[in-house]
Coordinates of N, CA and C in Angstrom, one line a residue:
X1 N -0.6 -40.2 70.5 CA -1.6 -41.2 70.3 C -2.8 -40.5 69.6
X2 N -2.9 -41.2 68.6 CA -4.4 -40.9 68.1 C -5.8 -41.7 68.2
X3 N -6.5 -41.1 67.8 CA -7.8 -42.0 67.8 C -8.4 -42.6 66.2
X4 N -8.9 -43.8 66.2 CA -9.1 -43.7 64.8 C -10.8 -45.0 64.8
X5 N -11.8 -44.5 64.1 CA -12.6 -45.2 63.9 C -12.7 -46.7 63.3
X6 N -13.7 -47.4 63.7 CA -13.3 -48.9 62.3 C -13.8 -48.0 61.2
X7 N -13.9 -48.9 60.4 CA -14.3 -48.1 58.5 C -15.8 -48.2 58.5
X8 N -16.9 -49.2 59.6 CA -18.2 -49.0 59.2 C -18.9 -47.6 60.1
X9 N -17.9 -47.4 61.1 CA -18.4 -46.7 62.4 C -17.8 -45.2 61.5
X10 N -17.1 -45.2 60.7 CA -16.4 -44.2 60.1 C -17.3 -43.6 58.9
X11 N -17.6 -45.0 58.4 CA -18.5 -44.2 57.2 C -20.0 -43.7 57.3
X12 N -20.6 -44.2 58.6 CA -21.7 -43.7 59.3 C -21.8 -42.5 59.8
X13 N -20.6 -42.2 60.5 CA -20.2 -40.9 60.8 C -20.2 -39.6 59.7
X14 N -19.0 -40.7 58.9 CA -19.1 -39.0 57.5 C -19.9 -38.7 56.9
X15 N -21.2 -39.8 56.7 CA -22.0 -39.4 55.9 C -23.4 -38.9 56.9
X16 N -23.4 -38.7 58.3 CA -24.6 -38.5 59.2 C -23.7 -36.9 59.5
X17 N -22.4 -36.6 59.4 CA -22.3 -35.1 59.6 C -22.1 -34.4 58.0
X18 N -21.7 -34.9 57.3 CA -22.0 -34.5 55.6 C -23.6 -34.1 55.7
X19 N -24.7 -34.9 56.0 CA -26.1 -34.6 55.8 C -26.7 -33.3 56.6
X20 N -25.4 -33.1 57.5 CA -26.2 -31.8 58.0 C -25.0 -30.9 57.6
X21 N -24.3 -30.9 56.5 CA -23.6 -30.4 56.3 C -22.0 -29.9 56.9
X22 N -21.8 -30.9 57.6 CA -20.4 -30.5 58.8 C -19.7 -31.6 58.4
X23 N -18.6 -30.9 58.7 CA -17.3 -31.7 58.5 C -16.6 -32.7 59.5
X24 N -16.4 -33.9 59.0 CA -16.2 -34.8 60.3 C -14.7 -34.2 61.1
X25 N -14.6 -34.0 61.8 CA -13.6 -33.4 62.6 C -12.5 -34.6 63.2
X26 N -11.4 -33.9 64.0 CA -10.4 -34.9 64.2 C -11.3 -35.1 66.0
X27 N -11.6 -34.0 66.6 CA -12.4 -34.4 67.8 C -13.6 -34.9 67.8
X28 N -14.4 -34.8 66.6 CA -15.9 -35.1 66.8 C -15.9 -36.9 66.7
X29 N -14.6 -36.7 65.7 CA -14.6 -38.7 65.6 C -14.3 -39.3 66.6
X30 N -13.1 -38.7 67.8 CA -12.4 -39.0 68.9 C -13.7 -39.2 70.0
X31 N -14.4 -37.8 70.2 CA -15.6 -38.4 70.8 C -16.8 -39.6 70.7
X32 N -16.8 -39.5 69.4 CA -18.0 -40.7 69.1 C -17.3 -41.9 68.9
X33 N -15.9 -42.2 68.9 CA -15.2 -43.0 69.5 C -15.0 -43.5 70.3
X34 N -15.3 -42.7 71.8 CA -15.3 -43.4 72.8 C -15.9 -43.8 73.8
X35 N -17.4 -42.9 73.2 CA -18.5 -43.3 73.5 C -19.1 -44.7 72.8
X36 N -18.6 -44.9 71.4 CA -18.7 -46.3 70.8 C -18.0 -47.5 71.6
X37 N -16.8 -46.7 72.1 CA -15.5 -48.3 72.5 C -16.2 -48.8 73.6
X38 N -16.7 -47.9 74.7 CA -17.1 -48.3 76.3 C -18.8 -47.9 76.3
X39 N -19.5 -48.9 76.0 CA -20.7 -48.5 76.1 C -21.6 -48.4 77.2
X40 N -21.0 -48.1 78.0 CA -21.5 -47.6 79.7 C -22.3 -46.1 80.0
X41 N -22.9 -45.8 79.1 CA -23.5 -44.5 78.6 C -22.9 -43.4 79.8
X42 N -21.5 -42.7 79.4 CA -21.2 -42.4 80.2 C -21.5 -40.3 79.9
X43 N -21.3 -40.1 81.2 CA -21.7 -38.2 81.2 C -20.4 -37.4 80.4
X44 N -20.6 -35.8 79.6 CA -19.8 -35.5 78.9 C -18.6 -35.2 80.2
X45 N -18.6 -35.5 81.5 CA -17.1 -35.2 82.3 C -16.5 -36.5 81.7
X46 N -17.3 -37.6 81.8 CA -16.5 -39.5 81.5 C -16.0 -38.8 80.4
X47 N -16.5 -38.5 79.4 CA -16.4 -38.4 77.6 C -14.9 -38.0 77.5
X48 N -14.9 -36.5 78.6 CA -14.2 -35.6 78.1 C -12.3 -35.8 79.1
X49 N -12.6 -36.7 80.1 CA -11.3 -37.6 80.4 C -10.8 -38.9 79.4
X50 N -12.0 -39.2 78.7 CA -11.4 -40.1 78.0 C -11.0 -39.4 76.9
X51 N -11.6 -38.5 76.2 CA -10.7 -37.8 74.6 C -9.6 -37.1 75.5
X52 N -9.3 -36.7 76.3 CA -8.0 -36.4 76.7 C -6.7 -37.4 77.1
X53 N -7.1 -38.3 76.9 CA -5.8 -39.2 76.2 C -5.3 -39.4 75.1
X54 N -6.7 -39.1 74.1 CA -5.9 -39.1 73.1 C -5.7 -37.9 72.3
X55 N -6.0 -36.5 72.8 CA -6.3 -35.3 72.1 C -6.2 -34.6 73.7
X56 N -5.0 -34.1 74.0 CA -4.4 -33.9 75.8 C -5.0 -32.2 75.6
X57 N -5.0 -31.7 74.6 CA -5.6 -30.0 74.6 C -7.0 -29.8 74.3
X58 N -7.9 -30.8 74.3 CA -9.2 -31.0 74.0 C -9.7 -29.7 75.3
X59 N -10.1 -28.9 74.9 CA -11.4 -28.6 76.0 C -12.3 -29.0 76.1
X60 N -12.9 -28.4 77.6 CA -14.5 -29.4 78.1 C -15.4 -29.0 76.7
X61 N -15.4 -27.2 76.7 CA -16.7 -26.9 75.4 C -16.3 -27.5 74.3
X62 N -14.9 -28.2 73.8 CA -14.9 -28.9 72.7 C -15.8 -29.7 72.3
X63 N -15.6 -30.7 73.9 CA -16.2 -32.1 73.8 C -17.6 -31.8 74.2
X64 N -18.0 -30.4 75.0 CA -19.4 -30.9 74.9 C -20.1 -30.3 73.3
X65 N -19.6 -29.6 72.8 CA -20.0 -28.9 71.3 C -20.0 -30.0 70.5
X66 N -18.9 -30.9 70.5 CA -18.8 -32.4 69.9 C -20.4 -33.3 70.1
X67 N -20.3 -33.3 71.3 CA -21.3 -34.1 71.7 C -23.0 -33.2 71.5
X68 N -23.3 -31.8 71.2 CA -24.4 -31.5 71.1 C -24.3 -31.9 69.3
X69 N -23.2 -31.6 68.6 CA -23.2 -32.0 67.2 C -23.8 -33.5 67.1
X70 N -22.7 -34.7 67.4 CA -23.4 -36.1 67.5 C -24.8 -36.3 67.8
X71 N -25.2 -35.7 69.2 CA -27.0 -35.8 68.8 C -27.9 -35.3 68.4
X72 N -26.9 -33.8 67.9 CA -28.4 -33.4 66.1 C -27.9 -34.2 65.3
X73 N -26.8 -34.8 64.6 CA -26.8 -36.1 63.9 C -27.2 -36.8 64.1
X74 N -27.3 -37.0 64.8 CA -28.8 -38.7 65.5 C -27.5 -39.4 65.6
X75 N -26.4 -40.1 66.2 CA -25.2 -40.5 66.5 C -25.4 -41.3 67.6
X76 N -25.9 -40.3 68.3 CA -25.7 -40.6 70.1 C -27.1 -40.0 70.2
X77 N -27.5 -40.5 71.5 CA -28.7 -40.3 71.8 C -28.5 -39.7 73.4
X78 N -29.3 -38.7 74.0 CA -29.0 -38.3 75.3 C -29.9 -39.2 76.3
X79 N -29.3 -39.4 77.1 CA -30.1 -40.2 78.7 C -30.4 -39.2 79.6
X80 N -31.8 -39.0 79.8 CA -31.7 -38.1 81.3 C -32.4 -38.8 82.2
X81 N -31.4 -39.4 83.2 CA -32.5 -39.8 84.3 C -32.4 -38.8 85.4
X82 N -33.5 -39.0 86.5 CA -34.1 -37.9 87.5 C -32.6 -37.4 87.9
X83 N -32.4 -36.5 88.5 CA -31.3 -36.4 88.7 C -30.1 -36.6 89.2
X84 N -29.6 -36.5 87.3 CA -28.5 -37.6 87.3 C -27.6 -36.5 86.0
X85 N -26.7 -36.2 86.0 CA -26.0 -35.8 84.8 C -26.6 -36.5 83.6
X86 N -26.8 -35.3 82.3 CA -27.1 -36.2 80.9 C -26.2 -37.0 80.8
X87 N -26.2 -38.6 80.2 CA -25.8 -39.5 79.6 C -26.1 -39.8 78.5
X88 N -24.7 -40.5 77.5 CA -24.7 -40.3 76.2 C -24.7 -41.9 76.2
X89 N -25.6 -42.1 74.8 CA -25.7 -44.0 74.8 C -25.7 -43.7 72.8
X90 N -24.7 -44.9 72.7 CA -24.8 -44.9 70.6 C -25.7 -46.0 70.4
X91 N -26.7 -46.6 71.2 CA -27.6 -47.7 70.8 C -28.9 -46.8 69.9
X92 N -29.1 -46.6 69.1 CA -30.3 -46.1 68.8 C -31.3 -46.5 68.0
X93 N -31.1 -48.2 68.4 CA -32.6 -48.9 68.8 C -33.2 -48.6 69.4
X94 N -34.8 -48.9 69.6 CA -35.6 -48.7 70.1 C -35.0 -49.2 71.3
X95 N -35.3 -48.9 72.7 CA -34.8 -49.8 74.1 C -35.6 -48.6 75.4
X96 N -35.1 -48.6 76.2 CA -35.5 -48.4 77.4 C -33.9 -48.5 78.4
X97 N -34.3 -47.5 79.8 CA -32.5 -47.5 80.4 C -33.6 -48.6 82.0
X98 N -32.3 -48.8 82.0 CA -32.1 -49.2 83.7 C -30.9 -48.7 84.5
X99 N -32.1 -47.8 85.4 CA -30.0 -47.5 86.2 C -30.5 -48.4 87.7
X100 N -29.1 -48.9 88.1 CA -29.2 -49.4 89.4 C -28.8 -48.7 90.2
X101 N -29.8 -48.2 91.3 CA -29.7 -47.2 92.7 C -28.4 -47.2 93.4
X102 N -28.0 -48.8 93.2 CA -26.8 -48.8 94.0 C -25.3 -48.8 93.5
X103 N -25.5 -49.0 92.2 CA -24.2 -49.2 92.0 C -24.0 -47.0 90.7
X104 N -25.0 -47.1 90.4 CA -25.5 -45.7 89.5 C -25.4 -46.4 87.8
X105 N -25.0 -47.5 88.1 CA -25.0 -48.1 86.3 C -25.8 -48.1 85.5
X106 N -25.9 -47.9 84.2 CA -27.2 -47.9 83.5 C -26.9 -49.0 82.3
X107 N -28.1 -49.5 82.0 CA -28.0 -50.8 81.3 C -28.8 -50.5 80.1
X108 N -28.9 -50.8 79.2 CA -29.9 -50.8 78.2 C -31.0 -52.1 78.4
X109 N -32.1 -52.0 77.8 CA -33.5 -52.7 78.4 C -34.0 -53.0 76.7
X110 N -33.5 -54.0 76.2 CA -34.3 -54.0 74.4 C -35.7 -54.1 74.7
X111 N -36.5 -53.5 73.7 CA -37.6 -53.4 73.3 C -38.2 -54.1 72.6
X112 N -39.0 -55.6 73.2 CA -39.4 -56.5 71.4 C -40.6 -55.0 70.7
X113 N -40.8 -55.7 69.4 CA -41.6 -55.1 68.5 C -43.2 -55.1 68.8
X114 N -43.3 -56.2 69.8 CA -45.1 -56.2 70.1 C -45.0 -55.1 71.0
X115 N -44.5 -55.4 71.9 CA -44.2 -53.9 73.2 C -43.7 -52.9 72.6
X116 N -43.1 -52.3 71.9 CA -43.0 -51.3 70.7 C -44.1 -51.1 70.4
X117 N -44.9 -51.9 69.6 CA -46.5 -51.5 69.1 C -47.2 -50.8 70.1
X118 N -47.6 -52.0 71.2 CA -48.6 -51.7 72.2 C -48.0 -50.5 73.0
X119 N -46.7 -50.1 73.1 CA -46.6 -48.6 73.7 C -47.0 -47.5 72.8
X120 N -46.5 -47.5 71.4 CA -47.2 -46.4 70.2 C -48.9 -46.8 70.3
X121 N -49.7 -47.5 70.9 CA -50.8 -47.5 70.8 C -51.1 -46.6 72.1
X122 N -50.7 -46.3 72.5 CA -50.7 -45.4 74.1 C -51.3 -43.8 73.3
X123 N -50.4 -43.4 72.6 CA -50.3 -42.0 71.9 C -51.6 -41.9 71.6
X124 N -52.0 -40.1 72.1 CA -53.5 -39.9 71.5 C -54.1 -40.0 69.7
X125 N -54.6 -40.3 69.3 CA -54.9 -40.1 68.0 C -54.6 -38.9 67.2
X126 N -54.3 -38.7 66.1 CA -53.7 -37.8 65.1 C -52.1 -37.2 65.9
X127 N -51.4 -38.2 66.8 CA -49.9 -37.9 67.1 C -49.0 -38.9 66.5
X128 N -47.9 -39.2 66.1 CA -47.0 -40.0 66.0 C -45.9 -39.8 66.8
X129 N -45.8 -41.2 67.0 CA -44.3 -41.3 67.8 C -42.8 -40.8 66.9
X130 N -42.4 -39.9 67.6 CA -40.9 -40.0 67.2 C -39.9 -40.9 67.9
X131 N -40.3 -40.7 69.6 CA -38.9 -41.0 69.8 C -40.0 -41.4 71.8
X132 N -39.6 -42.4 71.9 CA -40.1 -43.4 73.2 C -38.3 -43.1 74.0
X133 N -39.0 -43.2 75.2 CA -37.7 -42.8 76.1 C -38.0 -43.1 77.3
X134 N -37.4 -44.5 77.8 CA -38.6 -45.2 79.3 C -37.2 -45.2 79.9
X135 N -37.2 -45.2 81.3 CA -36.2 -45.3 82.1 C -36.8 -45.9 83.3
X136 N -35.8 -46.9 83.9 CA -36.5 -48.0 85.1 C -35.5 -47.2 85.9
X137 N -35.8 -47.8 87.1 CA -34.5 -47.5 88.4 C -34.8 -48.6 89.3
X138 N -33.9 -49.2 90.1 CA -33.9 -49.9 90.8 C -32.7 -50.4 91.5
X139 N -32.7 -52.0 92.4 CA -31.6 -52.8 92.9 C -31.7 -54.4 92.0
X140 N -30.6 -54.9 92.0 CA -30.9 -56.4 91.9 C -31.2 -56.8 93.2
X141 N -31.7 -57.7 92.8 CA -32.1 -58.4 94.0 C -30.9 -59.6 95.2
X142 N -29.8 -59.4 94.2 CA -28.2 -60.1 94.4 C -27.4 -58.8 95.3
X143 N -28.2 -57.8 95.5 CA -27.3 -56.8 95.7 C -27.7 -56.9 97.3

């Protein structure tokens, strides 16, 4: 069994590892494959059971060398909440995480554009925002 991209997640890919000059690989695609299929921003152990179905001799340093590649491509984005294994998320809109205490799931939080502003108004003068990275934690209240 192989793994195979759609053609827009495909052409995004070749031309975001072409720009840093690397060659899209048969594992690098498998990984950012599966992190695309199941968007549950899951840790490089989830990553690296799931490319092992479709790539059974993958190693762990494969998939995590895969995955330090994907996020100097800007591909994947890393999650670090307090401690908690890094988590890989392909949303890289602007957002915010939520993990729930009880169950450990993490959700994505969209960010309108006024609250986008009024947080880059936070920053001291003469800094620019690169890169906002807000993480909630909590329970539902159903729970």
């Amino acid at each position: 069994m192989s793994y195979s991209l759609s053609a827009p997640h495909r052409k995004t890919f070749t031309d975001s590892l072409h720009a840093k000059g690397l060659r899209p690989t048969r594992q690098r695609s498998c990984v950012y494959g599966v992190i695309l299929d199941k968007r549950d921003h899951p840790t490089a152990d989830d990553i690296y059971d799931r490319v092992r179905k479709f790539l059974p001799s993958t190693s762990f340093a494969t998939v995590y060398n895969c995955l330090e590649t994907l996020v100097s491509c800007g591909l994947v984005r890393q999650v670090n909440m307090a401690r908690s294994p890094t988590r890989y998320c392909p949303n890289l809109t602007p957002h915010a995480h939520f993990k729930c205490t009880i169950t450990g799931k993490i959700f994505d939080v969209q960010i309108d554009k006024n609250t986008l502003s009024r947080m880059q108004s936070l920053v001291p003068d003469g800094f620019v925002t690169e890169n906002i990275d807000l993480c909630f934690s909590g329970k539902g209240h159903q729970i």
